[in-house]
Coordinates of C-alpha atoms in Angstrom, one line a residue:
M1 CA -0.4 -45.3 -52.8
T2 CA -1.1 -43.1 -55.8
R3 CA 1.8 -44.0 -58.1
L4 CA 0.9 -42.6 -61.5
F5 CA 1.0 -38.8 -61.8
N6 CA 3.0 -35.9 -63.4
D7 CA 3.0 -32.8 -61.3
P8 CA 0.9 -33.6 -58.2
S9 CA -0.8 -30.2 -58.4
D10 CA -2.0 -31.0 -62.0
F11 CA -3.4 -34.4 -61.0
P12 CA -7.1 -33.4 -60.7
E13 CA -7.2 -31.4 -63.9
E14 CA -5.4 -34.0 -65.9
A15 CA -7.7 -36.7 -64.6
R16 CA -10.7 -34.6 -65.6
L17 CA -9.4 -34.1 -69.1
G18 CA -8.5 -37.7 -69.4
L19 CA -12.0 -38.8 -68.3
V20 CA -13.6 -36.6 -70.9
A21 CA -11.2 -37.9 -73.6
A22 CA -12.3 -41.4 -72.8
H23 CA -16.0 -40.6 -72.8
R24 CA -16.7 -37.9 -75.4
D25 CA -20.0 -39.6 -76.3
R26 CA -21.2 -38.7 -72.8
L27 CA -19.1 -35.9 -71.4
M28 CA -18.0 -32.4 -72.3
A29 CA -15.4 -30.4 -70.4
V30 CA -16.4 -26.9 -69.1
P31 CA -14.6 -24.6 -66.7
G32 CA -14.9 -26.2 -63.3
G33 CA -16.1 -29.6 -64.3
V34 CA -18.0 -31.6 -66.9
V35 CA -21.6 -31.6 -68.3
R36 CA -23.4 -34.0 -70.6
S37 CA -22.3 -33.9 -74.2
T38 CA -25.9 -35.0 -75.1
R39 CA -28.9 -32.7 -75.4
S40 CA -31.5 -32.8 -72.6
E41 CA -35.1 -31.9 -73.1
P42 CA -35.5 -28.1 -73.1
G43 CA -37.3 -26.8 -70.0
T44 CA -36.3 -29.7 -67.8
V45 CA -34.5 -29.4 -64.4
A46 CA -30.7 -29.8 -64.5
V47 CA -29.3 -31.8 -61.6
V48 CA -25.7 -30.6 -60.9
I49 CA -23.6 -32.6 -58.4
G50 CA -20.1 -32.0 -57.1
G51 CA -17.4 -31.9 -54.5
G52 CA -13.7 -32.6 -54.2
G53 CA -11.8 -34.9 -56.5
G54 CA -10.5 -38.3 -55.6
H55 CA -13.9 -40.1 -55.4
Y56 CA -14.4 -41.5 -58.9
P57 CA -16.9 -42.5 -60.2
T58 CA -18.4 -39.9 -58.0
F59 CA -18.8 -37.1 -59.2
A60 CA -17.9 -36.7 -62.8
G61 CA -18.4 -40.4 -63.6
L62 CA -22.1 -40.0 -62.6
V63 CA -22.9 -37.5 -65.4
G64 CA -24.9 -38.9 -68.3
Q65 CA -28.5 -39.7 -69.5
G66 CA -30.7 -40.7 -66.5
L67 CA -28.1 -39.3 -64.1
A68 CA -26.6 -35.9 -63.4
H69 CA -26.5 -33.2 -66.0
G70 CA -23.2 -31.7 -64.7
A71 CA -20.6 -32.3 -62.1
V72 CA -18.4 -29.7 -60.4
M73 CA -14.9 -31.0 -59.7
G74 CA -12.8 -29.5 -56.9
N75 CA -9.2 -30.3 -56.1
L76 CA -8.5 -33.6 -54.3
F77 CA -10.8 -33.7 -51.2
C78 CA -11.4 -30.0 -51.5
S79 CA -14.8 -28.4 -52.4
P80 CA -15.0 -26.6 -55.7
S81 CA -15.1 -22.8 -55.7
A82 CA -18.3 -20.8 -56.2
Q83 CA -17.1 -19.8 -59.6
Q84 CA -16.7 -23.4 -60.7
V85 CA -20.2 -24.3 -59.4
Y86 CA -21.6 -21.3 -61.2
S87 CA -19.8 -22.1 -64.4
V88 CA -21.0 -25.8 -64.5
A89 CA -24.5 -24.9 -63.5
K90 CA -24.8 -22.3 -66.3
A91 CA -23.6 -24.8 -68.8
A92 CA -25.9 -27.5 -67.6
N93 CA -29.0 -25.3 -67.3
N94 CA -31.9 -26.6 -69.6
G95 CA -34.3 -23.7 -68.7
G96 CA -36.2 -25.5 -66.0
G97 CA -34.0 -24.5 -63.0
V98 CA -31.0 -26.1 -61.3
L99 CA -30.8 -28.5 -58.4
L100 CA -27.4 -28.4 -56.7
T101 CA -26.8 -31.5 -54.5
F102 CA -23.7 -32.6 -52.7
G103 CA -22.4 -34.0 -49.4
N104 CA -22.8 -32.0 -46.3
Y105 CA -19.3 -30.5 -45.9
A106 CA -18.6 -26.9 -44.8
G107 CA -16.7 -25.8 -47.9
D108 CA -19.3 -27.3 -50.2
V109 CA -22.1 -25.6 -48.3
L110 CA -20.4 -22.3 -48.6
H111 CA -19.4 -22.4 -52.3
F112 CA -22.6 -24.0 -53.6
G113 CA -24.6 -21.6 -51.6
E114 CA -22.8 -18.6 -53.0
A115 CA -23.2 -20.0 -56.5
R116 CA -26.9 -20.5 -55.9
E117 CA -27.3 -16.8 -55.0
R118 CA -25.6 -15.7 -58.1
L119 CA -27.7 -18.0 -60.3
I120 CA -30.9 -16.7 -58.7
A121 CA -29.8 -13.1 -59.2
E122 CA -29.5 -13.9 -62.9
G123 CA -33.0 -15.2 -63.0
I124 CA -32.1 -19.0 -63.0
P125 CA -34.2 -20.8 -60.3
C126 CA -31.9 -22.8 -58.1
E127 CA -32.3 -25.0 -55.0
I128 CA -29.9 -27.0 -52.8
V129 CA -30.2 -30.4 -51.2
T130 CA -27.3 -31.5 -49.0
I131 CA -26.7 -35.2 -48.3
T132 CA -26.5 -36.4 -44.7
D133 CA -26.4 -40.2 -44.8
D134 CA -23.4 -41.1 -42.6
V135 CA -24.8 -42.3 -39.3
A136 CA -21.3 -42.3 -37.7
S137 CA -20.7 -38.6 -38.1
A138 CA -23.4 -37.2 -35.7
P139 CA -26.2 -38.6 -33.6
L140 CA -29.8 -38.8 -34.9
S141 CA -30.7 -35.7 -32.9
E142 CA -28.2 -33.7 -35.0
I143 CA -28.9 -35.4 -38.3
D144 CA -28.5 -32.1 -40.2
R145 CA -24.8 -32.1 -39.2
R146 CA -24.1 -35.5 -40.6
R147 CA -21.8 -35.8 -43.7
G148 CA -22.5 -37.3 -47.0
I149 CA -20.7 -40.5 -48.1
A150 CA -21.8 -43.3 -50.4
G151 CA -25.4 -42.3 -49.9
D152 CA -24.6 -39.5 -52.4
L153 CA -25.4 -42.0 -55.1
T154 CA -28.9 -42.7 -54.1
V155 CA -29.9 -39.0 -53.9
F156 CA -28.2 -38.2 -57.2
K157 CA -29.8 -41.2 -59.0
V158 CA -33.3 -40.6 -57.7
A159 CA -33.3 -36.8 -58.3
A160 CA -31.9 -37.2 -61.8
A161 CA -34.5 -39.8 -62.7
A162 CA -37.2 -37.4 -61.5
A163 CA -35.8 -34.7 -63.7
E164 CA -35.6 -37.1 -66.6
E165 CA -39.3 -37.8 -66.2
G166 CA -40.0 -34.1 -66.5
G167 CA -40.7 -33.1 -62.9
N168 CA -40.5 -29.4 -62.1
L169 CA -37.9 -28.0 -59.8
G170 CA -40.1 -28.2 -56.7
E171 CA -40.9 -31.8 -57.5
V172 CA -37.3 -32.8 -58.1
V173 CA -36.2 -31.1 -54.9
A174 CA -38.9 -32.9 -52.9
V175 CA -37.8 -36.3 -54.3
A176 CA -34.1 -35.6 -53.5
R177 CA -34.9 -34.6 -50.0
E178 CA -37.0 -37.7 -49.5
A179 CA -34.2 -39.9 -50.9
N180 CA -31.8 -38.3 -48.4
H181 CA -34.3 -38.9 -45.6
R182 CA -34.5 -42.6 -46.5
T183 CA -30.8 -43.2 -46.9
R184 CA -28.4 -44.4 -44.2
S185 CA -24.7 -45.4 -44.6
F186 CA -22.0 -46.8 -42.3
G187 CA -18.4 -47.7 -43.1
V188 CA -15.0 -48.8 -41.9
A189 CA -11.4 -48.4 -43.0
F190 CA -8.4 -50.6 -42.8
D191 CA -5.8 -48.0 -43.9
G192 CA -5.7 -44.4 -45.2
C193 CA -5.3 -43.0 -48.7
T194 CA -2.2 -41.3 -50.1
L195 CA -2.5 -38.1 -52.1
P196 CA -0.4 -37.9 -55.3
G197 CA 3.2 -36.9 -54.4
A198 CA 2.7 -37.5 -50.7
S199 CA 5.2 -39.7 -48.9
D200 CA 2.7 -41.4 -46.7
A201 CA -1.0 -42.0 -46.2
L202 CA -3.2 -39.3 -44.5
F203 CA -3.6 -41.7 -41.6
H204 CA -2.8 -45.3 -40.6
V205 CA -4.8 -47.9 -38.7
P206 CA -2.9 -50.2 -36.4
E207 CA -2.2 -53.7 -37.7
G208 CA -5.1 -56.0 -37.1
K209 CA -7.5 -53.1 -36.4
M210 CA -10.1 -51.2 -38.4
A211 CA -11.3 -47.6 -38.1
I212 CA -15.0 -47.4 -37.6
G213 CA -17.0 -44.5 -39.1
L214 CA -14.5 -43.4 -41.7
G215 CA -14.9 -40.3 -43.8
I216 CA -14.3 -40.2 -47.5
H217 CA -11.8 -37.3 -47.4
G218 CA -9.2 -39.2 -45.5
E219 CA -10.7 -38.4 -42.1
P220 CA -9.9 -41.3 -39.7
G221 CA -12.6 -43.2 -38.0
I222 CA -14.3 -42.3 -34.7
D223 CA -13.3 -45.6 -33.1
E224 CA -11.2 -48.7 -33.7
A225 CA -11.9 -52.4 -33.4
D226 CA -10.3 -55.7 -34.3
V227 CA -10.7 -56.7 -38.0
P228 CA -13.5 -59.3 -38.2
T229 CA -14.1 -62.0 -40.7
A230 CA -16.1 -61.0 -43.9
N231 CA -19.2 -62.4 -42.2
G232 CA -18.5 -60.5 -39.0
L233 CA -18.1 -57.2 -41.0
A234 CA -21.4 -57.8 -42.8
E235 CA -23.1 -58.4 -39.5
M236 CA -21.7 -55.3 -37.9
L237 CA -22.7 -53.0 -40.9
V238 CA -26.2 -54.4 -41.2
A239 CA -26.9 -54.3 -37.5
R240 CA -25.9 -50.7 -37.3
L241 CA -28.1 -49.6 -40.2
L242 CA -31.1 -51.7 -39.1
D243 CA -30.7 -50.0 -35.7
E244 CA -31.8 -46.7 -37.1
L245 CA -34.8 -46.7 -39.4
P246 CA -35.8 -43.5 -41.1
E247 CA -38.9 -41.9 -39.6
G248 CA -42.0 -43.4 -41.1
V249 CA -40.4 -46.7 -42.2
S250 CA -41.2 -50.0 -40.6
I251 CA -39.0 -53.0 -41.2
A252 CA -41.6 -55.7 -41.8
G253 CA -41.9 -56.3 -45.5
A254 CA -39.9 -53.1 -46.4
R255 CA -38.0 -52.8 -49.6
V256 CA -34.4 -51.6 -49.7
A257 CA -31.7 -50.9 -52.3
P258 CA -28.4 -51.8 -50.7
I259 CA -25.0 -50.4 -51.9
L260 CA -21.9 -52.2 -50.7
N261 CA -19.1 -49.7 -51.6
G262 CA -15.4 -50.2 -51.9
L263 CA -13.3 -47.1 -51.1
G264 CA -10.5 -47.9 -53.5
T265 CA -8.3 -50.8 -52.4
I266 CA -10.8 -53.5 -51.4
K267 CA -11.3 -55.6 -54.5
Y268 CA -14.5 -56.8 -56.0
E269 CA -14.1 -60.4 -55.0
E270 CA -13.7 -59.3 -51.3
L271 CA -16.8 -57.1 -51.7
F272 CA -18.8 -60.0 -53.1
V273 CA -17.8 -62.2 -50.1
V274 CA -19.1 -59.6 -47.7
Y275 CA -22.2 -58.9 -49.8
R276 CA -23.2 -62.6 -49.7
R277 CA -23.7 -62.3 -46.0
V278 CA -25.3 -58.8 -46.2
D279 CA -27.9 -60.3 -48.6
E280 CA -28.6 -63.2 -46.2
L281 CA -29.0 -60.9 -43.2
L282 CA -31.4 -58.5 -45.0
Y283 CA -33.6 -61.4 -46.2
E284 CA -33.5 -62.8 -42.7
A285 CA -34.8 -59.5 -41.4
G286 CA -37.8 -59.8 -43.7
L287 CA -36.7 -57.2 -46.2
R288 CA -37.1 -57.3 -50.0
I289 CA -33.9 -56.3 -51.9
V290 CA -34.3 -54.2 -55.0
E291 CA -31.4 -53.8 -57.5
P292 CA -28.4 -53.8 -55.2
D293 CA -25.1 -52.3 -56.2
V294 CA -21.7 -53.8 -55.2
G295 CA -18.5 -52.1 -56.3
E296 CA -16.4 -48.9 -56.2
L297 CA -19.0 -46.1 -56.4
V298 CA -17.8 -43.4 -53.9
T299 CA -14.1 -43.9 -53.4
S300 CA -11.3 -42.1 -51.6
L301 CA -8.3 -42.6 -53.9
D302 CA -6.6 -45.8 -52.6
M303 CA -8.3 -46.0 -49.2
A304 CA -8.7 -49.5 -47.9
G305 CA -12.3 -49.3 -46.7
V306 CA -15.9 -50.6 -47.1
S307 CA -19.3 -48.9 -46.5
L308 CA -22.8 -50.2 -46.6
T309 CA -25.7 -47.9 -47.7
L310 CA -29.4 -48.7 -47.4
L311 CA -32.0 -46.7 -49.4
W312 CA -35.4 -47.5 -47.9
L313 CA -37.9 -47.6 -50.8
D314 CA -41.5 -46.6 -51.4
D315 CA -43.2 -46.9 -54.8
T316 CA -41.8 -43.5 -56.0
M317 CA -38.3 -44.2 -54.7
E318 CA -38.3 -47.7 -56.3
R319 CA -39.5 -46.4 -59.7
L320 CA -36.8 -43.7 -59.8
W321 CA -34.1 -46.1 -58.4
V322 CA -34.6 -48.7 -61.2
A323 CA -35.0 -46.1 -64.0
P324 CA -32.3 -46.5 -66.7
A325 CA -29.1 -44.5 -66.6
D326 CA -26.0 -44.3 -68.8
A327 CA -22.9 -42.5 -67.3
P328 CA -19.2 -43.4 -67.5
G329 CA -19.2 -44.8 -64.0
Y330 CA -22.7 -46.1 -63.6
R331 CA -25.1 -47.8 -65.9
K332 CA -28.6 -49.3 -65.4
G333 CA -31.1 -50.5 -68.0
S334 CA -31.1 -49.1 -71.5
V335 CA -31.5 -45.4 -72.5
K336 CA -32.5 -44.0 -75.8
C337 CA -29.4 -42.2 -77.2
A338 CA -29.8 -38.5 -77.3
E339 CA -28.5 -36.0 -79.8
S340 CA -25.0 -34.7 -79.2
I341 CA -24.4 -31.0 -78.3
D342 CA -22.1 -28.8 -80.4
V343 CA -19.5 -27.3 -78.1
S344 CA -20.0 -23.9 -79.9
E345 CA -23.4 -23.7 -78.2
M346 CA -21.7 -23.2 -74.8
E347 CA -22.0 -19.7 -73.3
I348 CA -18.8 -17.8 -72.8
V349 CA -18.6 -15.4 -69.8
A350 CA -16.8 -12.1 -70.5
Q351 CA -13.9 -11.1 -68.2
D352 CA -14.2 -8.1 -65.9
E353 CA -12.7 -4.8 -67.0
M354 CA -9.7 -3.5 -65.1
P355 CA -10.8 -0.6 -62.8
V356 CA -8.7 2.7 -63.0
A357 CA -6.1 3.1 -60.2
S358 CA -4.0 6.0 -59.0
Q359 CA -0.3 5.9 -59.2
A360 CA -0.1 5.7 -55.4
S361 CA -2.3 2.6 -55.4
K362 CA -0.3 1.1 -58.3
E363 CA 2.8 1.4 -56.2
L364 CA 1.0 -0.1 -53.2
A365 CA 0.0 -3.0 -55.6
G366 CA 3.7 -3.8 -55.9
G367 CA 3.9 -4.1 -52.1
V368 CA 0.8 -6.4 -52.2
V369 CA 2.5 -8.7 -54.7
A370 CA 5.6 -8.7 -52.5
A371 CA 3.5 -9.6 -49.5
L372 CA 1.8 -12.5 -51.5
E373 CA 5.2 -13.7 -52.5
A374 CA 6.3 -13.9 -48.9
L375 CA 3.0 -15.6 -48.0
A376 CA 3.3 -18.2 -50.7
K377 CA 7.0 -18.9 -49.6
T378 CA 5.9 -19.3 -46.0
V379 CA 3.1 -21.7 -46.9
D380 CA 5.4 -23.7 -49.1
E381 CA 8.0 -24.1 -46.3
N382 CA 5.4 -25.1 -43.8
A383 CA 3.0 -27.2 -45.9
E384 CA 4.1 -30.6 -44.6
M385 CA 3.8 -29.5 -41.0
L386 CA 0.3 -28.0 -41.6
G387 CA -0.8 -31.2 -43.3
R388 CA 0.4 -33.2 -40.4
I389 CA -1.5 -31.1 -37.9
D390 CA -4.6 -31.2 -40.0
A391 CA -4.4 -35.0 -40.3
V392 CA -4.8 -35.5 -36.5
A393 CA -8.6 -35.0 -36.7
G394 CA -9.2 -33.8 -40.3
D395 CA -8.3 -34.9 -43.7
G396 CA -4.7 -33.8 -43.8
D397 CA -4.9 -31.6 -46.9
H398 CA -4.6 -28.1 -45.3
G399 CA -1.0 -27.6 -46.3
I400 CA -1.6 -28.8 -49.9
G401 CA -4.7 -26.7 -50.2
M402 CA -2.9 -23.6 -48.9
Q403 CA 0.0 -24.3 -51.4
R404 CA -2.5 -24.5 -54.3
G405 CA -4.3 -21.4 -53.3
S406 CA -1.3 -19.2 -52.5
K407 CA 0.5 -20.2 -55.7
A408 CA -2.5 -19.4 -57.9
C409 CA -3.2 -16.2 -55.9
L410 CA 0.3 -15.0 -56.5
E411 CA 0.1 -15.7 -60.2
A412 CA -3.1 -13.7 -60.5
A413 CA -1.7 -10.8 -58.5
R414 CA 1.4 -10.6 -60.6
Q415 CA -0.7 -10.6 -63.8
A416 CA -3.1 -7.9 -62.4
Q417 CA -0.2 -5.7 -61.4
S418 CA 1.4 -6.0 -64.8
D419 CA -1.9 -4.9 -66.3
G420 CA -1.8 -1.7 -64.2
A421 CA -4.2 -2.6 -61.4
G422 CA -4.4 -0.9 -58.0
A423 CA -4.1 -2.6 -54.6
E424 CA -7.8 -3.3 -54.3
T425 CA -8.1 -5.0 -57.7
V426 CA -4.9 -7.0 -57.2
L427 CA -6.2 -8.4 -53.9
R428 CA -9.7 -9.0 -55.3
L429 CA -8.4 -11.0 -58.3
A430 CA -5.9 -12.8 -56.2
G431 CA -8.5 -13.9 -53.7
A432 CA -10.8 -15.1 -56.5
R433 CA -8.1 -17.2 -58.0
W434 CA -7.2 -18.6 -54.5
A435 CA -10.8 -19.8 -54.0
D436 CA -11.0 -21.1 -57.6
K437 CA -7.8 -23.2 -57.5
A438 CA -7.8 -24.3 -53.8
G439 CA -11.5 -24.8 -53.2
G440 CA -12.4 -26.0 -49.8
T441 CA -13.4 -23.9 -46.8
S442 CA -10.0 -22.3 -46.5
G443 CA -10.1 -21.3 -50.2
A444 CA -13.4 -19.4 -49.6
I445 CA -12.1 -17.9 -46.4
W446 CA -8.9 -16.5 -47.9
R447 CA -10.9 -15.0 -50.8
V448 CA -13.0 -13.2 -48.1
I449 CA -9.9 -12.1 -46.3
L450 CA -8.1 -10.7 -49.3
T451 CA -11.2 -9.1 -50.8
S452 CA -12.1 -7.4 -47.5
V453 CA -8.6 -6.0 -47.1
G454 CA -8.5 -4.9 -50.7
E455 CA -11.8 -3.0 -50.4
A456 CA -10.4 -1.1 -47.4
L457 CA -7.1 -0.2 -49.2
G458 CA -8.9 0.9 -52.4
N459 CA -7.5 1.8 -55.8
E460 CA -6.6 5.4 -54.9
Y461 CA -4.6 5.5 -51.7
P462 CA -1.1 4.7 -50.5
L463 CA -0.6 2.4 -47.5
D464 CA -2.3 3.8 -44.4
A465 CA -2.4 2.1 -40.9
R466 CA -6.1 3.0 -40.3
R467 CA -7.2 1.7 -43.7
L468 CA -5.2 -1.5 -43.2
A469 CA -6.6 -2.1 -39.7
A470 CA -10.1 -1.4 -41.0
G471 CA -9.6 -3.9 -43.8
V472 CA -8.4 -6.6 -41.3
S473 CA -11.4 -5.8 -39.0
A474 CA -13.8 -6.2 -42.0
A475 CA -12.1 -9.4 -42.9
S476 CA -12.6 -10.8 -39.4
D477 CA -16.3 -9.9 -39.4
N478 CA -16.9 -11.2 -42.9
V479 CA -15.1 -14.5 -42.3
M480 CA -17.4 -15.1 -39.3
S481 CA -20.5 -14.1 -41.2
F482 CA -19.5 -16.2 -44.2
G483 CA -18.2 -19.3 -42.5
K484 CA -20.5 -19.2 -39.4
A485 CA -17.6 -20.0 -37.1
K486 CA -17.2 -18.1 -33.9
L487 CA -14.5 -17.7 -31.2
G488 CA -13.9 -21.0 -29.4
D489 CA -14.8 -23.2 -32.4
K490 CA -11.2 -24.1 -33.0
T491 CA -10.8 -22.5 -36.4
L492 CA -8.9 -19.6 -38.1
V493 CA -11.4 -17.3 -36.4
D494 CA -9.6 -17.9 -33.0
V495 CA -6.6 -16.1 -34.5
M496 CA -8.3 -13.7 -36.8
V497 CA -10.3 -11.9 -34.1
P498 CA -7.6 -11.3 -31.5
F499 CA -5.2 -10.3 -34.3
S500 CA -7.7 -7.8 -35.7
D501 CA -8.5 -6.5 -32.2
A502 CA -4.8 -6.0 -31.4
L503 CA -4.0 -4.3 -34.7
S504 CA -6.9 -1.9 -34.3
A505 CA -6.1 -1.1 -30.7
S506 CA -2.4 -0.3 -31.5
V507 CA -3.4 1.9 -34.5
V508 CA -5.8 3.9 -32.3
L509 CA -3.0 4.5 -29.9
G510 CA -1.0 6.0 -32.7
G511 CA 1.3 3.1 -33.6
G512 CA 2.5 3.1 -37.2
V513 CA 1.8 0.2 -39.6
V514 CA 4.9 -1.8 -38.7
V515 CA 4.7 -1.4 -34.9
A516 CA 1.0 -2.2 -34.9
W517 CA 1.4 -5.2 -37.1
E518 CA 4.3 -6.6 -35.0
K519 CA 2.2 -6.4 -31.8
A520 CA -0.8 -7.9 -33.5
S521 CA 1.3 -10.8 -35.0
R522 CA 2.6 -11.7 -31.5
R523 CA -1.0 -11.8 -30.3
A524 CA -1.9 -14.0 -33.3
E525 CA 0.9 -16.5 -32.5
E526 CA -0.3 -16.7 -28.8
A527 CA -3.9 -17.3 -30.0
A528 CA -2.8 -20.0 -32.4
E529 CA -1.0 -21.9 -29.7
A530 CA -4.1 -21.6 -27.4
T531 CA -6.2 -23.5 -30.0
A532 CA -4.5 -26.7 -28.8
E533 CA -6.8 -26.6 -25.7
L534 CA -10.0 -26.2 -27.8
L535 CA -12.3 -28.9 -29.2
P536 CA -13.5 -28.3 -32.8
K537 CA -17.2 -27.5 -33.1
V538 CA -17.5 -27.1 -36.8
G539 CA -16.0 -28.6 -40.0
R540 CA -14.6 -32.0 -40.8
A541 CA -12.7 -32.3 -37.5
R542 CA -15.8 -32.0 -35.4
P543 CA -16.7 -35.8 -35.4
L544 CA -13.2 -36.5 -34.2
A545 CA -13.0 -33.7 -31.7
E546 CA -11.3 -35.5 -28.8
K547 CA -8.4 -36.6 -31.1
S548 CA -7.5 -32.9 -31.8
L549 CA -7.1 -32.0 -28.1
G550 CA -3.5 -31.0 -27.6
T551 CA -2.9 -30.1 -31.2
V552 CA -3.3 -26.6 -32.6
D553 CA -5.7 -25.9 -35.4
A554 CA -4.1 -25.9 -38.8
G555 CA -5.9 -22.9 -40.2
A556 CA -5.2 -20.9 -37.1
K557 CA -1.5 -21.9 -37.3
S558 CA -1.2 -21.0 -40.9
L559 CA -2.7 -17.5 -40.4
A560 CA -0.3 -16.8 -37.5
L561 CA 2.6 -17.8 -39.7
I562 CA 1.4 -15.5 -42.4
T563 CA 1.0 -12.5 -40.2
R564 CA 4.6 -13.0 -39.0
C565 CA 6.1 -13.3 -42.5
L566 CA 4.5 -10.1 -43.7
I567 CA 6.4 -7.9 -41.2
P568 CA 9.6 -7.4 -43.4
I569 CA 7.4 -6.5 -46.4
L570 CA 5.5 -3.9 -44.4
K571 CA 8.8 -2.4 -43.3
Q572 CA 9.7 -1.9 -47.0
C573 CA 6.3 -0.3 -47.8
D574 CA 6.0 2.0 -44.8

């Protein structure tokens, strides 16, 4: 378990600052993550990587000469926010454009995609390459739905080496995509990981068994088997990866770069015992091994697990794979030390001005803050239950993520109200802070919800049933557009849509705010319970869909709870 921490909610940030303090010759802290503290060649491409915390040395430990130019760091197992991605990319930009590359997870895709649009709008060329190396997470026919695990390292390394050589953005992107195409990974877990402050692991594997096809965010495996010998494990891992060669690759005489990765608890001596047999098997298959890596490279806090990655090389891939690199968590060869950067050179982004608000909207802003207080209290009271639900087929962090987001959201709302903001501004700033502090898909979704409702309420008007219903309806539409989920996918959408429809219908019939909201909340609770009969079709729970049958969706449940807790506040405001 994770034993050493102060306040669990401060763990990711304190770890980031401690890492920088230990490696000031390589790293510099910026809002949202870290960048190189050494100067890069002007006009070259900046490779920016990132994702949730808990995976050291991935992501921040892979920033340095010959490797990434910056790393965006979200909360534990939660994608960073779009604002964090934007901030790190701006700081890392060398003038040659930015490549954003990360594992293929819904929250990361949303946040990095939003940041890319913002960078392009400001004239900074930016492209995205998602990593899809995990053969267990989807069949070959759906390779674009696979998640990124330890194969992250191969894509980061090869892309960064191409940027270091002076390749333009198009060339670096092409190399990163080819590296992803040529990378395959497969892993197992013997027990789950424990988040700081949690009383138990996110999941457990029965004694004498191992979970096959683990995820690096605490997702349990897709199957179980008896724990084999070290040789038996090596044989299983190698056989699975040799069973699926990348298109255009033939096994006879091929070159591979193997990575035997420990997830956090399996020690180096154990890994070496397994790798001894991996090495034999690859040679027996007629392969030539090029600079293998054995160690903890993409971890999951204290998870007991092992994965094997194969990068199938051609001349270009081999040259870039063996190129020198010097980062806190990964070194290869020898680099020429670059000049240090003065922190005063970093760009400072000005804060938004506070829009003018009417007195009526300022009074409504007080009600908004009261509603967010009730929301945060409800989330806090139900966080453990929400995490338990989420752990059935996901990574078990929904309750913790909602706690982080709602707490930060409330702080921002209180500050905005004290500064004289109206209802729209309070909700916009609160939503932005929620996304920034919670990260993940739910962080992005709740920013969309709060911002949409705020835009409908405006900074001029008192509480009005039609405006509120219109805001909830807009939130429903925007969530589906932003997150790409639809009814029946077993997500928050399965509550959001019927709740919105019921609220609008009641308002049209002449119901006041409270009556309409009470009716809609009852519909939300019914819809949340109905998600138990659905199979997830998107997100991290999708590969483990059957395990979730009979359990409600955590996001749907939390939304239903929130709609219910707001009724007393609406009665006070009406």
